Short mmCIF file of C-alpha atoms and ligand atoms in Angstrom, two decimals:
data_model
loop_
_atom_site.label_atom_id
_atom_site.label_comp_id
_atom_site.label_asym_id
_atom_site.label_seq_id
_atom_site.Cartn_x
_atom_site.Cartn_y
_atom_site.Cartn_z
CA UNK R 27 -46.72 59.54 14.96
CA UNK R 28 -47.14 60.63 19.02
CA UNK R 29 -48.61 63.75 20.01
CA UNK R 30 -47.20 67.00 18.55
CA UNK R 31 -43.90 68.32 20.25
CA UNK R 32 -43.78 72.05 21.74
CA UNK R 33 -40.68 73.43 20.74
CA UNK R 34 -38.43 76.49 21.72
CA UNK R 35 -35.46 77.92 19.52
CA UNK R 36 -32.41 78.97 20.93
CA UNK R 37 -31.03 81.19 18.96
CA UNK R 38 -33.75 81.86 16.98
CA UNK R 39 -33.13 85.18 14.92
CA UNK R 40 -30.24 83.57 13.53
CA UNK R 41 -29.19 82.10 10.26
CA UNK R 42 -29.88 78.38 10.92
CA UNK R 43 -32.56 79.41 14.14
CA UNK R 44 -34.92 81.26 11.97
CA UNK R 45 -34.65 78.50 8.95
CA UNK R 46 -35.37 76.05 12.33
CA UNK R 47 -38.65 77.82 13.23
CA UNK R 48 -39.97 78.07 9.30
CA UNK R 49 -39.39 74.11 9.65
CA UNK R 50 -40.92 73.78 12.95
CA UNK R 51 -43.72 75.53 12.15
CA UNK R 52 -44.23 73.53 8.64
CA UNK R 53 -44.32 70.52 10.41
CA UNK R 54 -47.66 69.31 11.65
CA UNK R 55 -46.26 67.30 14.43
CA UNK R 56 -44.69 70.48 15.83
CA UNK R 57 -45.69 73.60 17.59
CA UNK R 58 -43.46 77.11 17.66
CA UNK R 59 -43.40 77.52 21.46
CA UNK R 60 -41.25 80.39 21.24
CA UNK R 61 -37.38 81.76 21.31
CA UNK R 62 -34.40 82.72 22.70
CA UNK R 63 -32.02 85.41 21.32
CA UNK R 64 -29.42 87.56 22.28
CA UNK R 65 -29.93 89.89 19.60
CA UNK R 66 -33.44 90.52 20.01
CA UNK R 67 -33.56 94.06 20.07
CA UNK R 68 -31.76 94.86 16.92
CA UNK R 69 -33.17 91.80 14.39
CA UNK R 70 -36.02 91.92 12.73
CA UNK R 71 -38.75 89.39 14.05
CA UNK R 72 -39.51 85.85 12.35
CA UNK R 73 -42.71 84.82 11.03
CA UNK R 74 -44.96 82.50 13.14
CA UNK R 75 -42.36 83.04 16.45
CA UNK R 76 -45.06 83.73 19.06
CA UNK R 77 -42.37 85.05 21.65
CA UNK R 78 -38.63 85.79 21.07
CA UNK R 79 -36.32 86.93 24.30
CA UNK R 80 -33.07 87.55 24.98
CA UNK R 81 -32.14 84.17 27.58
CA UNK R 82 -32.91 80.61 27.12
CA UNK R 83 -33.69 80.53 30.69
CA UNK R 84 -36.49 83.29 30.27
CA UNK R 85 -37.96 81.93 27.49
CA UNK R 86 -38.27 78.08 29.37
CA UNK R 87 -39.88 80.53 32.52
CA UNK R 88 -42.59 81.77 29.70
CA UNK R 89 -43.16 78.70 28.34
CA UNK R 90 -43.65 76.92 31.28
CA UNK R 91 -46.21 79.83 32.31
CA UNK R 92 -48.01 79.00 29.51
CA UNK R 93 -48.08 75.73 29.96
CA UNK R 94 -45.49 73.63 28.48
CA UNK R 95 -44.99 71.71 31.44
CA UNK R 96 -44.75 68.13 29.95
CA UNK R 97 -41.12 67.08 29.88
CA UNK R 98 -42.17 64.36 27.34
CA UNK R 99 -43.51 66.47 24.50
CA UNK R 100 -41.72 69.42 24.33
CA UNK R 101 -37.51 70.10 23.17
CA UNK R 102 -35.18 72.98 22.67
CA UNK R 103 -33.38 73.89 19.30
CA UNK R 104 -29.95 75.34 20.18
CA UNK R 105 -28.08 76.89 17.01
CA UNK R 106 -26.50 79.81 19.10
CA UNK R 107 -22.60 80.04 19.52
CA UNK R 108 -19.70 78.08 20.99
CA UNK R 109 -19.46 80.51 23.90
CA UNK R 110 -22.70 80.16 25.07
CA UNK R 111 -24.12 76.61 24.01
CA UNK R 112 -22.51 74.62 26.95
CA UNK R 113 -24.67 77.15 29.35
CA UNK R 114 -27.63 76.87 27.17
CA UNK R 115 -27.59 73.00 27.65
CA UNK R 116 -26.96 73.34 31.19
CA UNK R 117 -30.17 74.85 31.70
CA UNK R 118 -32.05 72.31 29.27
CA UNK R 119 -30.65 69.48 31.34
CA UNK R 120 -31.44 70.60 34.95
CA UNK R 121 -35.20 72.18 34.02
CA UNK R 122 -36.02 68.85 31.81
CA UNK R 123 -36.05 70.43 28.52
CA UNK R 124 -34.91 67.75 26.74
CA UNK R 125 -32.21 69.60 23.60
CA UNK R 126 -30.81 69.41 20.12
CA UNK R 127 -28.05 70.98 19.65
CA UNK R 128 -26.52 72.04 16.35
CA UNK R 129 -24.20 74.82 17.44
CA UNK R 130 -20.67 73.53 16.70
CA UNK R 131 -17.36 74.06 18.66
CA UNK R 132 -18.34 72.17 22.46
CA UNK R 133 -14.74 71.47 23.85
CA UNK R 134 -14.21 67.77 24.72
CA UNK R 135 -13.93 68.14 28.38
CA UNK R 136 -17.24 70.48 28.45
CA UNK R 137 -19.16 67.27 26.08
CA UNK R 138 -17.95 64.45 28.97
CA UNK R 139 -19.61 67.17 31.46
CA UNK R 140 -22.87 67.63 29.81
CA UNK R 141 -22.97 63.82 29.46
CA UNK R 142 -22.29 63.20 32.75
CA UNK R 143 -25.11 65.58 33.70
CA UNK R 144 -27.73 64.41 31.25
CA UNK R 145 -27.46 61.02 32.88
CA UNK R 146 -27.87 62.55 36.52
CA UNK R 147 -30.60 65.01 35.94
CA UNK R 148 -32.55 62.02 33.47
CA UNK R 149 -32.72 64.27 30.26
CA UNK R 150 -31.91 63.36 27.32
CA UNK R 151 -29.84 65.16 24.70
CA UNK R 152 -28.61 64.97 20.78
CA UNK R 153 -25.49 66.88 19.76
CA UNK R 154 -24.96 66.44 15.87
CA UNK R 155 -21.89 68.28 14.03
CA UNK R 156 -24.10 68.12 10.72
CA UNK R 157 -27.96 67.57 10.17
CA UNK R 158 -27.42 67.15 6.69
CA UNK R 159 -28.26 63.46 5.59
CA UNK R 160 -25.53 63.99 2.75
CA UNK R 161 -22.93 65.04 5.01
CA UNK R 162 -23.55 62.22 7.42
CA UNK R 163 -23.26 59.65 4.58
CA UNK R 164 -19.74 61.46 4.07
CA UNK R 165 -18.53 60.90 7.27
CA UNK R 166 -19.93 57.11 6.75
CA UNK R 167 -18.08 56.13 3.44
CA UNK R 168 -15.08 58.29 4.71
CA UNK R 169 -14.86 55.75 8.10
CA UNK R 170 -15.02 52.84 4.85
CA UNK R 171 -12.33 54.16 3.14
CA UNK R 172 -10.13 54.76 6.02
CA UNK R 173 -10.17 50.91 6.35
CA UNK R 174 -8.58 50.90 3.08
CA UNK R 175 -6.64 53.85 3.02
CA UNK R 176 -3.74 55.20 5.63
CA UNK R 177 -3.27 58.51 3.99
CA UNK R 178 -5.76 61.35 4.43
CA UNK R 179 -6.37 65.17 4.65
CA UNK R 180 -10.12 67.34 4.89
CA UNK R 181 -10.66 70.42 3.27
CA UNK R 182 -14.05 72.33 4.75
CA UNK R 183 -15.48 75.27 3.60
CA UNK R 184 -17.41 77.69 5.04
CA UNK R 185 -18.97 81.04 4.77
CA UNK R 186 -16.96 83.84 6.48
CA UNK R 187 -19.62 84.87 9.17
CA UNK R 188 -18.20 81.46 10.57
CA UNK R 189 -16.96 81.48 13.98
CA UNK R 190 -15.05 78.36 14.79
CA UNK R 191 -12.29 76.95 13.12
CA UNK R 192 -11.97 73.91 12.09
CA UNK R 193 -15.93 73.43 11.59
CA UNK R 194 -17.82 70.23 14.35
CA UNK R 195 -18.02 68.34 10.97
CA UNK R 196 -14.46 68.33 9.96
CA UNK R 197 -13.51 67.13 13.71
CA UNK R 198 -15.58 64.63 13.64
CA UNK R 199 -14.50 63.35 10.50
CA UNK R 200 -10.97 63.30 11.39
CA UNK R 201 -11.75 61.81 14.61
CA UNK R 202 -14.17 58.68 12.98
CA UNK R 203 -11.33 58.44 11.17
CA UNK R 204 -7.85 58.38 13.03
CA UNK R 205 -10.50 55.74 15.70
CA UNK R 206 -10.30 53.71 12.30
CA UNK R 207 -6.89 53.91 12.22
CA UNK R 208 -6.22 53.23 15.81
CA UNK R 209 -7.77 49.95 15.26
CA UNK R 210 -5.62 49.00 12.88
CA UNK R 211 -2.80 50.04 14.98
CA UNK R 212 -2.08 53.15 13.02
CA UNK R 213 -1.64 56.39 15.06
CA UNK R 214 -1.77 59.36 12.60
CA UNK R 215 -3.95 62.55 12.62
CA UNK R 216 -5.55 63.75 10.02
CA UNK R 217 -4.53 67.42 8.82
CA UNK R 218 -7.99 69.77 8.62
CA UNK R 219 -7.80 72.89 5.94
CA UNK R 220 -10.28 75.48 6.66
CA UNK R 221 -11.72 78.16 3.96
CA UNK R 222 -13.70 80.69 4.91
CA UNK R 223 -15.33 83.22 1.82
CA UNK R 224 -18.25 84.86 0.95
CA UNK R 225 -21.07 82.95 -1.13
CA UNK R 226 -20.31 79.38 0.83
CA UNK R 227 -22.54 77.50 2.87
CA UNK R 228 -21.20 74.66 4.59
CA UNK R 229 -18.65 72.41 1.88
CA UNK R 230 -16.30 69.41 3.16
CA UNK R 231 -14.13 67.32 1.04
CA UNK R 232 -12.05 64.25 2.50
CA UNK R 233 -9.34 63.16 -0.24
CA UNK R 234 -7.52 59.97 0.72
CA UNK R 235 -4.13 59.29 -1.04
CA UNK R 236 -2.73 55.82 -2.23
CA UNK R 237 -0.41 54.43 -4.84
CA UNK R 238 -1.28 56.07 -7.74
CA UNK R 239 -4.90 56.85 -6.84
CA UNK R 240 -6.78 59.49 -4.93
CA UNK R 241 -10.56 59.09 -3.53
CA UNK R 242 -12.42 62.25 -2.95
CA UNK R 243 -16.15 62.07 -0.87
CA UNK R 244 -17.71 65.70 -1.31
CA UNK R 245 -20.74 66.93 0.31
CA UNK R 246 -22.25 70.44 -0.09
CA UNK R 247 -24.75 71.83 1.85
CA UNK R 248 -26.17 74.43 -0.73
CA UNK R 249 -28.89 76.13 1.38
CA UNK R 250 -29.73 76.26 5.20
CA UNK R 251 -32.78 73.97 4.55
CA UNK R 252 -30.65 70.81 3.90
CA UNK R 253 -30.32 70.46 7.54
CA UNK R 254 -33.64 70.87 8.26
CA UNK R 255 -35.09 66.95 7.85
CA UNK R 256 -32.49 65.96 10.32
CA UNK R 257 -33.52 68.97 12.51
CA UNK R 258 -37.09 68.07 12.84
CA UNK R 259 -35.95 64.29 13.07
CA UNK R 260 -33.93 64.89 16.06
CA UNK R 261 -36.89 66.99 17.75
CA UNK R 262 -39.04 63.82 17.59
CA UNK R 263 -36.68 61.46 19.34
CA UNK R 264 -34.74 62.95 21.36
CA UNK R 265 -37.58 62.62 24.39
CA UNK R 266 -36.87 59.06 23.85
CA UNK R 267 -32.72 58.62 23.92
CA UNK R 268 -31.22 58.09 26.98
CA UNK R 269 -28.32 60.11 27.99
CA UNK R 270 -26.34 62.85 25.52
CA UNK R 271 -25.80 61.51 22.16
CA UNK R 272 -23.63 62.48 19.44
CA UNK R 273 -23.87 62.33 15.65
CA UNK R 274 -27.58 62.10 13.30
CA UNK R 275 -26.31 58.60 12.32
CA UNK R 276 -27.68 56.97 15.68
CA UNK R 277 -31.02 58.19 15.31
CA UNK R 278 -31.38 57.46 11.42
P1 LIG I 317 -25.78 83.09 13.77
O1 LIG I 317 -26.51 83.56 12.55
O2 LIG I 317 -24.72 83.97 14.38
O3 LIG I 317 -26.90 82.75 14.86
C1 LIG I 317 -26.65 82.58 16.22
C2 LIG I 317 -27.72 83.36 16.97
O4 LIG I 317 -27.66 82.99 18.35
C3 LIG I 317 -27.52 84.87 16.88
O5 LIG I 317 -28.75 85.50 16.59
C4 LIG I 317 -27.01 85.21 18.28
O6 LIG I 317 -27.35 86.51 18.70
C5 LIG I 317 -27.73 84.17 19.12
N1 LIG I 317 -27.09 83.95 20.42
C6 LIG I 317 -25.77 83.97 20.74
N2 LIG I 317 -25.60 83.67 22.04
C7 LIG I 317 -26.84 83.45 22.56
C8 LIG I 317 -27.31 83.10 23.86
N3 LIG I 317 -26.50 82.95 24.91
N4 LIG I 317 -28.66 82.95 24.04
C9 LIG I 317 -29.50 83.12 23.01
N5 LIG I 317 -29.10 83.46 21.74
C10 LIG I 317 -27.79 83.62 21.53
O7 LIG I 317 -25.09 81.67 13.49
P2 LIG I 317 -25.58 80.49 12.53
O8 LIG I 317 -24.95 80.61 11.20
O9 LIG I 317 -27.08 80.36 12.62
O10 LIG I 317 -24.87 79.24 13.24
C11 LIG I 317 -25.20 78.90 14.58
C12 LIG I 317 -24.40 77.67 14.99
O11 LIG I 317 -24.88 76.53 14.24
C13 LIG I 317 -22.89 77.74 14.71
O12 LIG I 317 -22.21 77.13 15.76
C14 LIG I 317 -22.74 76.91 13.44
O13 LIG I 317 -21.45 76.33 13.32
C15 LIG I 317 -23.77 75.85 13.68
N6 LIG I 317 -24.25 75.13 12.50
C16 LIG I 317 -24.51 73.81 12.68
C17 LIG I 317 -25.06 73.06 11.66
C18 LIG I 317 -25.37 71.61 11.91
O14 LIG I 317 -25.89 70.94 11.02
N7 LIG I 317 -25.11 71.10 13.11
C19 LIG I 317 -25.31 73.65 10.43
C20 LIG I 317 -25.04 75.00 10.26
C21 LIG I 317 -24.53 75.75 11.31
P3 LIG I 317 -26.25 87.71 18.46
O15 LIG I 317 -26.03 87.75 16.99
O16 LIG I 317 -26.91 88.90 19.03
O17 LIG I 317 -25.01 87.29 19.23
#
C-alpha cells in the first residue's frame, strides 16, 4: 500500500456520510480530515470527525490550513443530494481535490460537464451508482443475460427517506442494458418500477422474460456498510484514474 490518504466527507452527518467516516477512520490507510454538512447545526456530531461545517468549500479552506495540501494523497467523499452534488464536484475539480461520489441522480448533460472539466483542470474523479460489490455483479450478469434475452423490466426498492426516483442503480442497469440491445440492433427501453417503504435499504431486481421462462438477478443491500469496501476502494485509486469515471466495475 502508498502512504495513507487524508480524506474529507461531504455530507458527512448523513446516513451513508457518517457510515463513510466510521469506515474511513477504521481503515489504517486513511485519515478523517474532516466534513462538510448542511445540517450541521441541528445533527448530532459523529465519532472521530475532527471538524464538520456547513460547505464543502469551507471545509477544503480548513483543511488546506491545516495542511492537506498534497493533491496526491488526499480525496473527498460526496454522499450529499442531487441538488447539490454537481456544485460539490465543481469545487473538487478546480481546487484538486480529487472525489468519489456516491450521491445518485447527476443529470446526463451535468456528467458530460464534469467530465469535460475533470480533464481540463487534471483531477481525477469516480462516480459509482452502487458501491456494493453484489450489486455491481448484478448489473454484470444482467448485461449477460441481455445478450440472451430481448424482454426485460427492473423493480428497485428503496427506503422512503429516498429522494430520487428511479434510483442511479436502476438507470444504469437499464442503460448497460438497452447499449446491449442496441448492439444487437434492438432499440427498446427498459421499464424501471420504483418502491419506496419504510424498513428497506437499497433492493433491485431485474426479471427478464422468454418463452416459457423468467430469469430474476436480485441484490440486497441489507445495511449501509455493504457499500463501504467499495467506498474505501475508490478513495485509494481515484488519485490515480485519469479523467471522471463511472461505475465500481472499472476499478475492481
Ligand atoms: P441523507 O441522509 O439525506 O444525507 C445527505 C446529507 O448531505 C445530509 O446530512 C444533508 O444535510 C447533507 N447535504 C445536503 N446538501 C449538502 C451540501 N450542499 N453540502 C454539504 N452537505 C449537504 O442521504 P443518504 O441516505 O446518506 O444518501 C445520500 C446520497 O447517497 C443519495 O443520493 C443516495 O441516493 C446516495 N446513495 C448512494 C449509494 C451508492 O452506493 N452509490 C448508496 C446509498 C445511497 P441536510 O439533511 O441538512 O440537507
Amino acid at each position: 500500500m502508498g502512504h495513507r490518504i487524508d480524506v474529507v466527507v461531504s455530507g458527512a452527518l448523513g446516513r451513508m456520510g457518517s457510515t463513510v467516516c466510521a469506515a474511513v477512520l477504521a481503515d489504517p490507510g486513511l485519515r478523517l480530515v474532516g466534513g462538510a454538512d448542511l445540517g450541521v447545526a441541528g445533527a448530532p456530531a459523529v465519532a472521530g470527525l475532527p471538524f464538520c461545517v456547513p460547505t464543502l468549500a469551507e471545509a477544503l479552506d480548513r483543511a488546506e490550513n491545516e495542511g492537506v495540501r498534497d493533491a496526491a494523497a488526499r480525496a473527498v467523499v460526496d454522499f450529499t443530494q442531487p441538488n447539490a452534488v454537481v456544485g460539490n464536484m465543481i469545487t473538487c475539480l478546480e481546487r484538486s481535490w480529487p472525489v468519489v461520489v456516491g450521491t445518485t441522480g447527476i443529470e446526463p448533460e451535468d456528467m458530460s460537464r464534469l467530465a469535460q472539466l475533470s480533464v481540463t483542470e487534471g483531477t481525477p474523479a469516480l462516480v459509482a451508482p452502487n458501491f456494493a460489490l453484489g450489486a455491481v455483479l448484478m448489473m454484470e450478469f444482467a448485461r449477460t443475460a441481455a445478450r440472451h434475452f430481448v424482454a426485460c423490466e427492473v423493480i428497485e426498492l428503496h427506503h422512503d427517506a429516498k429522494i430520487d426516483t428511479p434510483s442511479g442503480t436502476a438507470r444504469r442497469t437499464a442503460d448497460l442494458i438497452e447499449a446491449e440491445w442496441d448492439g444487437q440492433g434492438l432499440s427498446k427501453s427498459v421499464p424501471v418500477h420504483s418502491v419506496r417503504l419504510p424498513g428497506l435499504v437499497a433492493h433491485q431486481e431485474v426479471i427478464f422474460g422468454g418463452i416459457g421462462q423468467t430469469l430474476t438477478i436480485r441484490h440486497d443491500s441489507l445495511a449501509r456498510e455493504s457499500f463501504m469496501p467499495g467506498v474505501v476502494l475508490a478513495v485509494k485509486r481515484v488519485g490515480a484514474l485519469q479523467g471522471l469515471v463511472v461505475g465500481l466495475e472499472n476499478i475492481m
